[in-house]
Short mmCIF file of C-alpha atoms (C1' of nucleotides) in Angstrom, two decimals:
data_model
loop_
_atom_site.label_atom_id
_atom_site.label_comp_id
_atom_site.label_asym_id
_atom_site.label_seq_id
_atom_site.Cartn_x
_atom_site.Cartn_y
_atom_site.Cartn_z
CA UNK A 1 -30.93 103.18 -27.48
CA UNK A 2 -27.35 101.08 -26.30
CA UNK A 3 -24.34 102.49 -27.86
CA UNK A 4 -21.39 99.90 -27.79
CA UNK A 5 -18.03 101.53 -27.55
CA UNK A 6 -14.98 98.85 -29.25
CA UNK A 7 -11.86 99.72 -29.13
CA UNK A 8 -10.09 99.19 -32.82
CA UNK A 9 -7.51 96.70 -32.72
CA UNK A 10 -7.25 97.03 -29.46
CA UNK A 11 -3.56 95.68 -28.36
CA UNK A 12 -2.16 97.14 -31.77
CA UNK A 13 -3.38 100.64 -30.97
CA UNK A 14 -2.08 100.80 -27.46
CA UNK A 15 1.11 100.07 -29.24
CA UNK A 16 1.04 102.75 -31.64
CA UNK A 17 0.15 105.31 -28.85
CA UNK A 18 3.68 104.67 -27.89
CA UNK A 19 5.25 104.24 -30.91
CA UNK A 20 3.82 106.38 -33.77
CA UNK A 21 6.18 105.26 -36.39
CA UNK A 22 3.88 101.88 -36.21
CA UNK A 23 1.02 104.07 -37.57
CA UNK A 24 -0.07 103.02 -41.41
CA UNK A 25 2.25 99.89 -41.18
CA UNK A 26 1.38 96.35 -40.47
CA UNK A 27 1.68 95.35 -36.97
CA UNK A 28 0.32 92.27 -34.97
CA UNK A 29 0.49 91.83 -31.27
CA UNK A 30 1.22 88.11 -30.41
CA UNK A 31 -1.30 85.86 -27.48
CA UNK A 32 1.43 84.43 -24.32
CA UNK A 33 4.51 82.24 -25.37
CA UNK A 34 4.18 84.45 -28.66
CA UNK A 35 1.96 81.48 -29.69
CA UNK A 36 -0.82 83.16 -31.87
CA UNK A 37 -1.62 86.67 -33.08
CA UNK A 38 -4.39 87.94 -31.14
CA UNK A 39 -4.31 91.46 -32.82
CA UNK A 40 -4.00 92.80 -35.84
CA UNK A 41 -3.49 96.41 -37.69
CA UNK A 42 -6.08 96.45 -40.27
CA UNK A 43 -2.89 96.86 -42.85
CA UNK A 44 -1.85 93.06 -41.40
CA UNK A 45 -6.18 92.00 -41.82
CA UNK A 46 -5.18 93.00 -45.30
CA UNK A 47 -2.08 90.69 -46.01
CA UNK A 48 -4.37 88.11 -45.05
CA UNK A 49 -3.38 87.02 -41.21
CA UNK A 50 -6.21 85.76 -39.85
CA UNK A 51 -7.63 86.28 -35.95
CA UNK A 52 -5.96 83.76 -33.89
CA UNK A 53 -3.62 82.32 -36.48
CA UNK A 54 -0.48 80.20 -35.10
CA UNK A 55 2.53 82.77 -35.30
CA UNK A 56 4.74 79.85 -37.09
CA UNK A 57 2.53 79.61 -39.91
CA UNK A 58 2.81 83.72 -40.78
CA UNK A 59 6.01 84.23 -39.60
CA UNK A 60 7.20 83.73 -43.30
CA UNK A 61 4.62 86.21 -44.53
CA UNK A 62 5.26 88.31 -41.45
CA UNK A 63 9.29 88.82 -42.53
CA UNK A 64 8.38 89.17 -46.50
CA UNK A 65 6.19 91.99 -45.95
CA UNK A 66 8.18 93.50 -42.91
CA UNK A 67 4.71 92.96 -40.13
CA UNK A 68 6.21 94.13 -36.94
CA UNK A 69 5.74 91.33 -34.47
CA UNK A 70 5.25 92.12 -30.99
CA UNK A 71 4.26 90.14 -27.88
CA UNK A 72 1.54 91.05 -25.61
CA UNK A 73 2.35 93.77 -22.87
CA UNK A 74 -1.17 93.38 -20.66
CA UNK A 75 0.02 95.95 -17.94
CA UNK A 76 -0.08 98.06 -20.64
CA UNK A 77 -3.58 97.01 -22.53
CA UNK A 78 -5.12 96.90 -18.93
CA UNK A 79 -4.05 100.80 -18.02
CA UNK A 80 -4.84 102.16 -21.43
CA UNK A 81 -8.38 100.33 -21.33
CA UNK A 82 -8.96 102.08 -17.34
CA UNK A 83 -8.33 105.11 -19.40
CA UNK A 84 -10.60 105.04 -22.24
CA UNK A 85 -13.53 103.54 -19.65
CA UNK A 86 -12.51 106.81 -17.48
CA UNK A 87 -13.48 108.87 -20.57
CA UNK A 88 -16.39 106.79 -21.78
CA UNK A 89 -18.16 107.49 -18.44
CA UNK A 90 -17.83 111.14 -18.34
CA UNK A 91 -20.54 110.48 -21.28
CA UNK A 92 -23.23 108.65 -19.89
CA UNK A 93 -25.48 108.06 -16.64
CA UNK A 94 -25.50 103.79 -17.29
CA UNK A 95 -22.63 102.12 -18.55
CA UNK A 96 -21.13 98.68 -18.46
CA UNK A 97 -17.56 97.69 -18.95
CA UNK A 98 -18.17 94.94 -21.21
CA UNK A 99 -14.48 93.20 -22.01
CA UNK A 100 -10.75 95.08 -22.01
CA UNK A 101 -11.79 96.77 -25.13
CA UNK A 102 -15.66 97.28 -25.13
CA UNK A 103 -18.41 99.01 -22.92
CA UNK A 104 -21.88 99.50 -23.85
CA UNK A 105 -23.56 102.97 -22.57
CA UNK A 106 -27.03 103.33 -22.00
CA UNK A 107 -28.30 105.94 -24.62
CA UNK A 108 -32.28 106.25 -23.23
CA UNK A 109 -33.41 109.57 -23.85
CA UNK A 110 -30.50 111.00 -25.52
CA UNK A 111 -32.25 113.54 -28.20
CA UNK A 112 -29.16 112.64 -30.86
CA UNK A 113 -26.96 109.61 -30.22
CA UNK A 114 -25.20 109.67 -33.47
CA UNK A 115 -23.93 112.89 -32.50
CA UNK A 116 -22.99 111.88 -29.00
CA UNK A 117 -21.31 109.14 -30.50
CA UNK A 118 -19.13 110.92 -32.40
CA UNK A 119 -18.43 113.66 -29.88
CA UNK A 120 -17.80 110.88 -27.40
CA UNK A 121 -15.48 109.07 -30.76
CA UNK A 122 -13.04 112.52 -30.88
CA UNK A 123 -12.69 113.00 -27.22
CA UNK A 124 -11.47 109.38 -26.85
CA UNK A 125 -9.36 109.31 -29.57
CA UNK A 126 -8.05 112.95 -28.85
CA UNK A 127 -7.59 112.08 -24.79
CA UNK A 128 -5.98 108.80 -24.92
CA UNK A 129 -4.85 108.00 -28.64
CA UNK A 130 -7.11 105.39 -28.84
CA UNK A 131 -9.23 104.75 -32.38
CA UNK A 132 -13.20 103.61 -31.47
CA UNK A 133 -16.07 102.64 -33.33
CA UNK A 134 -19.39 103.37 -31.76
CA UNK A 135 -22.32 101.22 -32.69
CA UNK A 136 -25.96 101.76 -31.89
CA UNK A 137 -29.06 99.88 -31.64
CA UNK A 138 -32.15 99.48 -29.49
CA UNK A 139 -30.67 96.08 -27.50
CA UNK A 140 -27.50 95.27 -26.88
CA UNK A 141 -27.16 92.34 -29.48
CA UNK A 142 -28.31 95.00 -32.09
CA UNK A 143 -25.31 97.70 -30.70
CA UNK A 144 -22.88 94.34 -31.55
CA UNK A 145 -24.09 94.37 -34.57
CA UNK A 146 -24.05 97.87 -35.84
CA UNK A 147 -20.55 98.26 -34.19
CA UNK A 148 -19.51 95.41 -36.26
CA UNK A 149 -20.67 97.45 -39.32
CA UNK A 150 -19.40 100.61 -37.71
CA UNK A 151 -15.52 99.44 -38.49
CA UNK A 152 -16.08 99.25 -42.32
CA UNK A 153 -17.17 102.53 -42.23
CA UNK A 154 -14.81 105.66 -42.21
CA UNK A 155 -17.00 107.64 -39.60
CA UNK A 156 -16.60 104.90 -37.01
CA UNK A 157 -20.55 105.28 -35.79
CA UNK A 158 -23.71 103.40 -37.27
CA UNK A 159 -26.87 103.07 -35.78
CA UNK A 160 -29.32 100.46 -36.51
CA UNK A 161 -32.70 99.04 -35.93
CA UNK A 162 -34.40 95.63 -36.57
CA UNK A 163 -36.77 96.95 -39.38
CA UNK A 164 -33.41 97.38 -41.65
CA UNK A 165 -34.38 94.11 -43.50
CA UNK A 166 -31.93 94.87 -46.11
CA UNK A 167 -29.04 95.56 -43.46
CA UNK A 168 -29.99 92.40 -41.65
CA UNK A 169 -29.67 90.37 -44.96
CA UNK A 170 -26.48 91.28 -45.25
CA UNK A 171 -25.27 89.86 -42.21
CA UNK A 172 -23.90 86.13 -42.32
CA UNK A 173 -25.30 84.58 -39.26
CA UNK A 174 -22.25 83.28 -37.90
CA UNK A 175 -21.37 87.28 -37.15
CA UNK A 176 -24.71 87.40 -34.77
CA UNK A 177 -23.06 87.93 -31.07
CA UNK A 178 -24.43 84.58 -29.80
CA UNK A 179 -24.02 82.76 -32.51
CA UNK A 180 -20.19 80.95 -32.64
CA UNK A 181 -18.55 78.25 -35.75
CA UNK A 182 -21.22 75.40 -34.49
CA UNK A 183 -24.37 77.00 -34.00
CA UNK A 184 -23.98 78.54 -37.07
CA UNK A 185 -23.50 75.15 -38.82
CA UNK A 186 -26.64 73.89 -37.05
CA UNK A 187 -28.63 76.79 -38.34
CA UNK A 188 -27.43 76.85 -42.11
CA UNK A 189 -28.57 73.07 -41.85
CA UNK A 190 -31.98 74.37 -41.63
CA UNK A 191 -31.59 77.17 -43.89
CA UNK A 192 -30.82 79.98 -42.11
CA UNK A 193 -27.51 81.76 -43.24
CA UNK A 194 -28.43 85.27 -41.95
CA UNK A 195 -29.72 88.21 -39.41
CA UNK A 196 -32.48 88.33 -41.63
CA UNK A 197 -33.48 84.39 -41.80
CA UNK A 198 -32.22 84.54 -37.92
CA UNK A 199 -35.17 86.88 -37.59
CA UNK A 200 -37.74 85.34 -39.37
CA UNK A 201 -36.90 82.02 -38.41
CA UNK A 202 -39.69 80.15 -36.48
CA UNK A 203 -39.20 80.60 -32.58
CA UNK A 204 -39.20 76.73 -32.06
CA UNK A 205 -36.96 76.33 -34.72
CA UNK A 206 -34.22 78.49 -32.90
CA UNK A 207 -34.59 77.06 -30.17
CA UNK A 208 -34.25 73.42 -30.83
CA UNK A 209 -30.96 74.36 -32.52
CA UNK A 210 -29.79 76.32 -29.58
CA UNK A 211 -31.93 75.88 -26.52
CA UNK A 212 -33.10 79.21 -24.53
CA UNK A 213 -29.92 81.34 -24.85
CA UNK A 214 -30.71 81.28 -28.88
CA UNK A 215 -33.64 82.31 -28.57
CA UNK A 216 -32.65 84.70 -26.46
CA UNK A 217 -30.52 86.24 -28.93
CA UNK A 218 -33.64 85.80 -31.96
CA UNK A 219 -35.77 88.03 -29.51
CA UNK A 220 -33.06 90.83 -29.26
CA UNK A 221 -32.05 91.06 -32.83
CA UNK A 222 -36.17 91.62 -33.55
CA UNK A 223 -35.75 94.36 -31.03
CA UNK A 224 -36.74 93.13 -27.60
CA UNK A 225 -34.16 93.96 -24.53
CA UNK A 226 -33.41 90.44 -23.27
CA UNK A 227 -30.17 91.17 -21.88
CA UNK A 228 -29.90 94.03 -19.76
CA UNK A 229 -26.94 96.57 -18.82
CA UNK A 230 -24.64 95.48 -16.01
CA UNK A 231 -23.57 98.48 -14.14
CA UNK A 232 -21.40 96.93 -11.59
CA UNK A 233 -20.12 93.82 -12.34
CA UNK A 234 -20.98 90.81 -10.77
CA UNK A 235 -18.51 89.14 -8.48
CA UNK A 236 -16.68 86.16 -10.34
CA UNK A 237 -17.69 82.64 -9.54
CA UNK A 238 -14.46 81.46 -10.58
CA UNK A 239 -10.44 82.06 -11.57
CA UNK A 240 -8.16 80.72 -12.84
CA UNK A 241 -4.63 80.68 -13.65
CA UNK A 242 -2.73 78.99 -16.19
CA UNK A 243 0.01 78.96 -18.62
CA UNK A 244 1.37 76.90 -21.36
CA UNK A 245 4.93 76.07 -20.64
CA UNK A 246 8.03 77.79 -22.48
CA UNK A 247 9.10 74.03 -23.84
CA UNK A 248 7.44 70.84 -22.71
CA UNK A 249 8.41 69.70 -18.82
CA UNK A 250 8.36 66.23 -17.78
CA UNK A 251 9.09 65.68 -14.07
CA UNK A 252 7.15 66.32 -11.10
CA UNK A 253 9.17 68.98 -9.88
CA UNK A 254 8.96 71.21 -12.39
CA UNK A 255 5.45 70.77 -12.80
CA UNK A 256 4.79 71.47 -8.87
CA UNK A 257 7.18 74.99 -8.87
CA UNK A 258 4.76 75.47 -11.98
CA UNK A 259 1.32 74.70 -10.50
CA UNK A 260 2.28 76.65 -6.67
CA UNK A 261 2.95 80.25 -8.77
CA UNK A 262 -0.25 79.51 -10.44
CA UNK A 263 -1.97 78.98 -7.14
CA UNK A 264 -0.42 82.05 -5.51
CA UNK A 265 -1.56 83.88 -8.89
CA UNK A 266 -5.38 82.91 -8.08
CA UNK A 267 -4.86 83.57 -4.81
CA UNK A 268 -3.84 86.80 -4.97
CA UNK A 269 -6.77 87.27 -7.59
CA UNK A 270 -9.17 85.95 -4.98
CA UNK A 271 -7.98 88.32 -2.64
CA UNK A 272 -7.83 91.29 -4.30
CA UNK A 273 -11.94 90.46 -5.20
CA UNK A 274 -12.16 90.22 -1.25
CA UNK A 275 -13.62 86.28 -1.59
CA UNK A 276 -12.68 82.88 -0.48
CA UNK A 277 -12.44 80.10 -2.71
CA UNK A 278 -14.68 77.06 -1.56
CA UNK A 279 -12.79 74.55 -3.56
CA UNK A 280 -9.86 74.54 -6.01
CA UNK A 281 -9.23 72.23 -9.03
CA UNK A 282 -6.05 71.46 -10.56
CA UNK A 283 -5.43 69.97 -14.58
CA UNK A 284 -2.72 69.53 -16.69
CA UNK A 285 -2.36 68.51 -20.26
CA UNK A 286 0.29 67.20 -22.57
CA UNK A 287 0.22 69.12 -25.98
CA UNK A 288 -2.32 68.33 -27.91
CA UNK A 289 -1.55 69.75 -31.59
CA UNK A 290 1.55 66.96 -30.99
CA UNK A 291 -0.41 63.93 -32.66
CA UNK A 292 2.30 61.59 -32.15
CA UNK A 293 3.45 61.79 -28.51
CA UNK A 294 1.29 60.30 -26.13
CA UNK A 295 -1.26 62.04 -25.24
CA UNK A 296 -3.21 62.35 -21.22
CA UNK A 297 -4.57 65.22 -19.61
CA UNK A 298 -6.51 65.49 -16.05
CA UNK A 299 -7.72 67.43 -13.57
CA UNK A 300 -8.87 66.86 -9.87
CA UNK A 301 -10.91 69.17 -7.71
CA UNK A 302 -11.13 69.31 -3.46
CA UNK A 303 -13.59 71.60 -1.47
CA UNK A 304 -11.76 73.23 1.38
CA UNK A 305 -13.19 72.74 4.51
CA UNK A 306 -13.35 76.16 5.08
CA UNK A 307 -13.30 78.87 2.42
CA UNK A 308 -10.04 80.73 2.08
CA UNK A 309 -7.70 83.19 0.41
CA UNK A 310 -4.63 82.01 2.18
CA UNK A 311 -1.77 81.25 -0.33
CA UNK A 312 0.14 78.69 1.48
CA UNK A 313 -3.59 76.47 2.26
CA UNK A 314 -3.83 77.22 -1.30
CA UNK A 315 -0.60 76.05 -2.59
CA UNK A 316 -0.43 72.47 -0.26
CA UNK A 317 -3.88 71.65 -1.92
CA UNK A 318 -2.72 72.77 -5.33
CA UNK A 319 0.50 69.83 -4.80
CA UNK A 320 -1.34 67.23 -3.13
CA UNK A 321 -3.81 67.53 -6.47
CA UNK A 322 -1.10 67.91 -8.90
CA UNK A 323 0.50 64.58 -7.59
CA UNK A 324 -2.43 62.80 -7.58
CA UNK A 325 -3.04 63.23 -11.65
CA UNK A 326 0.93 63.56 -12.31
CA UNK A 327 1.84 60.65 -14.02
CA UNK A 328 5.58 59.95 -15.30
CA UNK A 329 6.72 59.76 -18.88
CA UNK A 330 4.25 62.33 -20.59
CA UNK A 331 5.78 65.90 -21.96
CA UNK A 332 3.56 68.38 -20.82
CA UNK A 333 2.55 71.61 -22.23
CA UNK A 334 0.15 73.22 -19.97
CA UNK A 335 -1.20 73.65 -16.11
CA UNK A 336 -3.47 75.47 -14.44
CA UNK A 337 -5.04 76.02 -11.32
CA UNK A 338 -8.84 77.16 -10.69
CA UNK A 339 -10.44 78.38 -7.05
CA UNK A 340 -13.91 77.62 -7.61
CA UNK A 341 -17.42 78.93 -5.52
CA UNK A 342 -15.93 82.16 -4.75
CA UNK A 343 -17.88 83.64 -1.59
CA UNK A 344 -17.56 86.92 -0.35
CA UNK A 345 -14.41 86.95 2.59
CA UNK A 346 -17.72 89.14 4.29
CA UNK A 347 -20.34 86.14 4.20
CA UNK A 348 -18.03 83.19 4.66
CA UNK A 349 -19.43 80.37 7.03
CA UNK A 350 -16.77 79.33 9.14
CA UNK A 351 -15.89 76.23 10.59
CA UNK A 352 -18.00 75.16 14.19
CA UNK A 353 -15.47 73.89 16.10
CA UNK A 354 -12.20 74.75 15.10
CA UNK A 355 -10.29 78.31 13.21
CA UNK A 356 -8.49 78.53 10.89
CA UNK A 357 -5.88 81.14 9.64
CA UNK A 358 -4.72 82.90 12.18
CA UNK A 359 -4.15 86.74 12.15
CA UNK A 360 -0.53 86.37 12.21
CA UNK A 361 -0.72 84.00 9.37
CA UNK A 362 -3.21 86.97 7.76
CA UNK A 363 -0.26 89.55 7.97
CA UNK A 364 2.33 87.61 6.82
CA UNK A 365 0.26 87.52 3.62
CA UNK A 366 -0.45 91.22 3.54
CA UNK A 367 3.24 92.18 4.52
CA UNK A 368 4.40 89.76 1.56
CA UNK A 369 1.82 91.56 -0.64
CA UNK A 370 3.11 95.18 -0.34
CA UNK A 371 6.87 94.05 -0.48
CA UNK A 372 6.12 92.06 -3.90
CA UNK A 373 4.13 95.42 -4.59
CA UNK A 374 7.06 97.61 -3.62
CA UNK A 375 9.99 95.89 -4.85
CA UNK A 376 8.70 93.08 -7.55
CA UNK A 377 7.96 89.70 -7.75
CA UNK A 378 11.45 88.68 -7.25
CA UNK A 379 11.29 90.37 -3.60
CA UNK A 380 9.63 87.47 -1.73
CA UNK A 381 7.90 84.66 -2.64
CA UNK A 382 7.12 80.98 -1.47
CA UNK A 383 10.00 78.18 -1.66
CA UNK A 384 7.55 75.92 -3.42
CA UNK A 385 7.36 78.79 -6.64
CA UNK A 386 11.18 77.86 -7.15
CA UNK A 387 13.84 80.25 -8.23
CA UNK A 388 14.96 79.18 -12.01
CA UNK A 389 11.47 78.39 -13.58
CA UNK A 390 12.75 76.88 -16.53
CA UNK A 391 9.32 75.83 -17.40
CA UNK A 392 7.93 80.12 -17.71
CA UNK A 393 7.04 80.95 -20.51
CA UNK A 394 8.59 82.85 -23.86
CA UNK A 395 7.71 86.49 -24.72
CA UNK A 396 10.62 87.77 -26.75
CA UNK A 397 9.34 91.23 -27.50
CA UNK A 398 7.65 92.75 -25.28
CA UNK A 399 7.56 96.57 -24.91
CA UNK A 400 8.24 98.72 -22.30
CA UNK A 401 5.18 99.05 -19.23
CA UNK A 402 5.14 102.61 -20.40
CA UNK A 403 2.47 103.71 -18.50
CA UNK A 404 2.52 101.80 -15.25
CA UNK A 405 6.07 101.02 -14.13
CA UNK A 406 8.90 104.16 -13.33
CA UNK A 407 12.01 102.17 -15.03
CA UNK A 408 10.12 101.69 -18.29
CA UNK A 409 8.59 105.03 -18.66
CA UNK A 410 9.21 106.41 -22.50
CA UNK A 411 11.86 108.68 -22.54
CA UNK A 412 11.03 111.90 -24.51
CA UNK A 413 14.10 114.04 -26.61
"C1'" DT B 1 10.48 73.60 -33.50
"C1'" DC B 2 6.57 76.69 -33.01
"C1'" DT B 3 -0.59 76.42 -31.70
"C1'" DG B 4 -3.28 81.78 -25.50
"C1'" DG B 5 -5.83 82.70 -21.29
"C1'" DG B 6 -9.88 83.62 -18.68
"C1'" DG B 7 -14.51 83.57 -18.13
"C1'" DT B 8 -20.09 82.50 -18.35
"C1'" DC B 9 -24.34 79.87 -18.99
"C1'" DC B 10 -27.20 75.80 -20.17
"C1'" DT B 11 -28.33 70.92 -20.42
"C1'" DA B 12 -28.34 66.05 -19.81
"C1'" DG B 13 -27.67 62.38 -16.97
"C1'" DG B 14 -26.64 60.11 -12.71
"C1'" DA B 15 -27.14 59.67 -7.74
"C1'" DC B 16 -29.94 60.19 -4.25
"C1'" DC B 17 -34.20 61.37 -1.43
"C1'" DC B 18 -39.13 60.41 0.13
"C1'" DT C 1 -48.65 39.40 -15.78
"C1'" DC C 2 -47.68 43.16 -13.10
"C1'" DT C 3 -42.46 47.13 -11.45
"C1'" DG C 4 -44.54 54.97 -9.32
"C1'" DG C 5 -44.07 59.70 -9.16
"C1'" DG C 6 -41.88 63.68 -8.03
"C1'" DG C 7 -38.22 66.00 -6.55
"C1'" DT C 8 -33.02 68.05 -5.70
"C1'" DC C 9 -28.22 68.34 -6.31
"C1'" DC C 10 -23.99 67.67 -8.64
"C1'" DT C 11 -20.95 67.14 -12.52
"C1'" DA C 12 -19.27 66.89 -17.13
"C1'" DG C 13 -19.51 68.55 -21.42
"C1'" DG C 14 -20.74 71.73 -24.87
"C1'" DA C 15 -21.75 76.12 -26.45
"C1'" DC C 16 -20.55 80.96 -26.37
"C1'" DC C 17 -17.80 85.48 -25.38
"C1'" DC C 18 -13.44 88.52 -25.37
#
DNA sequence: TCTGGGGTCCTAGGACCC
DNA sequence: TCTGGGGTCCTAGGACCC
């Protein structure tokens, strides 16, 4: 049996752990630039703002029916999700931290697991203030499912197994974990519109529509464990970072200050993973919901000739690629920088004849590290990242990093 | 006016090899 | 008139997830 542990409105809750009067009211938690809400109470599902909505086209609604608006406060979701995974593991052997807000647990041998689940519900909820649903099945894409069910009912815990036809029938296929908006398009084409036709659908058939992966996710709904648990995460291939700009920004110079703090960003990603990026890749895009400017959007890619984590290698490349693509009279909306073919900084191949980095270059990195660490990002950082960054983006109310920064600690009485 | 960010996997097609 | 067979590697694009 896999139990799958969701967190209930994830962002929103976090919130309300640190400001109770939020509880029973309708609250949404905005995506960066307070662009789209990303999170919703279940008392904002019911006015009718929908997952992922633009913020401009609710904000009317939002102000009508008083929705407190707030905009997204990661430090915070991050250290309230270590916690609930810290409490989640004292319950099982097996687990796998699955997103910010989900982890499945292996449930194999446990004599009662709705019980478990609902012990391992209360202590959660009692321990860190966060609300959780538990779902169960006997694969993972089954646990998805039951969790799904799981929030509609009051108890927050649901198990189910692939000989509940009638449960199955119930479930529109698009809400299958596997299946997104097109695949489910493809497969009400040829007349399947739930778990239950999903299930009884022809193998071939499935897989035509979808290719392997689909069929993949046919096999687990009947019950089979395709996809297994994975305990320690395996080390990213990729990162990226990226932002959509505060307002649009049309020269070069902007753009560059831009695209270096995104490439120290990664960097400092890659380094913290203890890798070295083989390549990095570099795009940028003029807004596309804006039909009537003129539109262009590129990218551009370079393999390092050695694999590194050094910020200022990683910055020159990130330019010379950004100038390449840049091209003049185009408002643009969005850039981003990806290291790609991330190698372990342990099995790196180095080059034959020549080295690069040297050590001093290696502390000047870590020394920069700890006083950014110690005193903030405003402490030190590279010429190239620029000092006014009129491009950064808008988050007009975010709360306080309650739980992971002294000056913003909540102040009690 | 205003529309997020960060990932993974699979497949098809092209380039190239012998 | 007739124009092979069997590979690998890389990339772009499309699908999905949260």
């Amino acid at each position: 049996m896999i139990a799958l542990a969701d967190c209930n409105n994830f962002y929103v809750s976090c919130e309300r752990v640190f400001r109770p009067s939020l509880e029973g009211r309708p609250v949404i938690v905005l995506s960066n630039n307070d662009g789209c809400a990303v999170a919703r109470s279940n008392e904002a599902k019911e006015l009718g703002i929908s997952m992922g909505v633009p913020y401009h086209q609710v904000k009317k609604l939002c102000e009508r029916n008083g929705v407190t608006v707030l905009s997204s406060n990661y430090e915070l979701y991050g250290d309230m999700s270590r916690r609930v995974v810290s409490v989640l593991s004292r319950f099982a052997p097996e687990m796998e931290v699955y997103s910010i807000d989900e982890s499945f647990l292996n449930f194999d041998g446990v004599e009662s697991p709705l019980d478990l689940s609902r012990r391992i519900r209360e202590t959660v909820g009692l321990w860190t203030g966060i609300p959780i649903s538990i779902g169960l099945g006997p694969t993972k894409t089954l646990s998805k499912l039951a969790n799904r069910l799981s929030k509609k009912d009051a108890a927050g815990c649901l198990e189910i197994r692939e000989t509940d036809l009638e449960v199955l029938a119930k479930v529109e296929v698009e809400d299958i974990w596997g299946v997104g908006r097109r695949l489910g398009v493809r497969l009400r084409r040829i007349g399947v519109r739930n778990a239950l036709g999903f299930v009884e659908a022809p193998a071939s058939a499935i897989r035509s529509v979808g290719g392997v992966t689909l069929e993949r996710t046919q096999r687990e709904l009947c019950g089979l464990r395709c996809i297994g648990m994975e305990e320690v995460p395996q080390p990213k291939k990729n990162t990226c970072s990226s932002r959509s700009f505060g307002k649009p920004v049309t020269e070069l110079e902007d753009l560059e200050e831009a695209v270096a703090n995104y490439a120290v960003k990664a960097g400092g990603k890659v380094r913290k993973e203890e890798s070295f990026a083989s390549g990095i890749q570099v795009f940028l895009a003029t807004n596309r919901f804006s039909e009537n400017l003129p539109q262009y959007a590129n990218s551009r890619t370079l393999a390092f000739d050695e694999p590194t984590d050094d910020p200022i290698r990683i910055v020159t490349n990130a330019k010379i690629l950004l100038r390449s693509i840049y091209r003049q009279g185009f408002a643009y909306k969005k850039a981003g920088v990806i290291l790609l073919d991330l190698v372990s900084s342990k099995r790196s191949q180095g080059l034959l004849f020549e080295e690069h980095g040297s050590e001093n270059r290696r502390r000047f990195v870590r020394s920069m590290e700890q006083v950014v660490a110690t005193y903030g990002p405003n402490a030190g950082f590279l010429g190239a990242q620029g000092i006014n960054r009129s491009w950064s983006m808008k988050r007009k109310s975010r709360t306080p990093r309650y739980t992971t920064s002294w000056e913003e600690l909540p102040v009690v009485g």
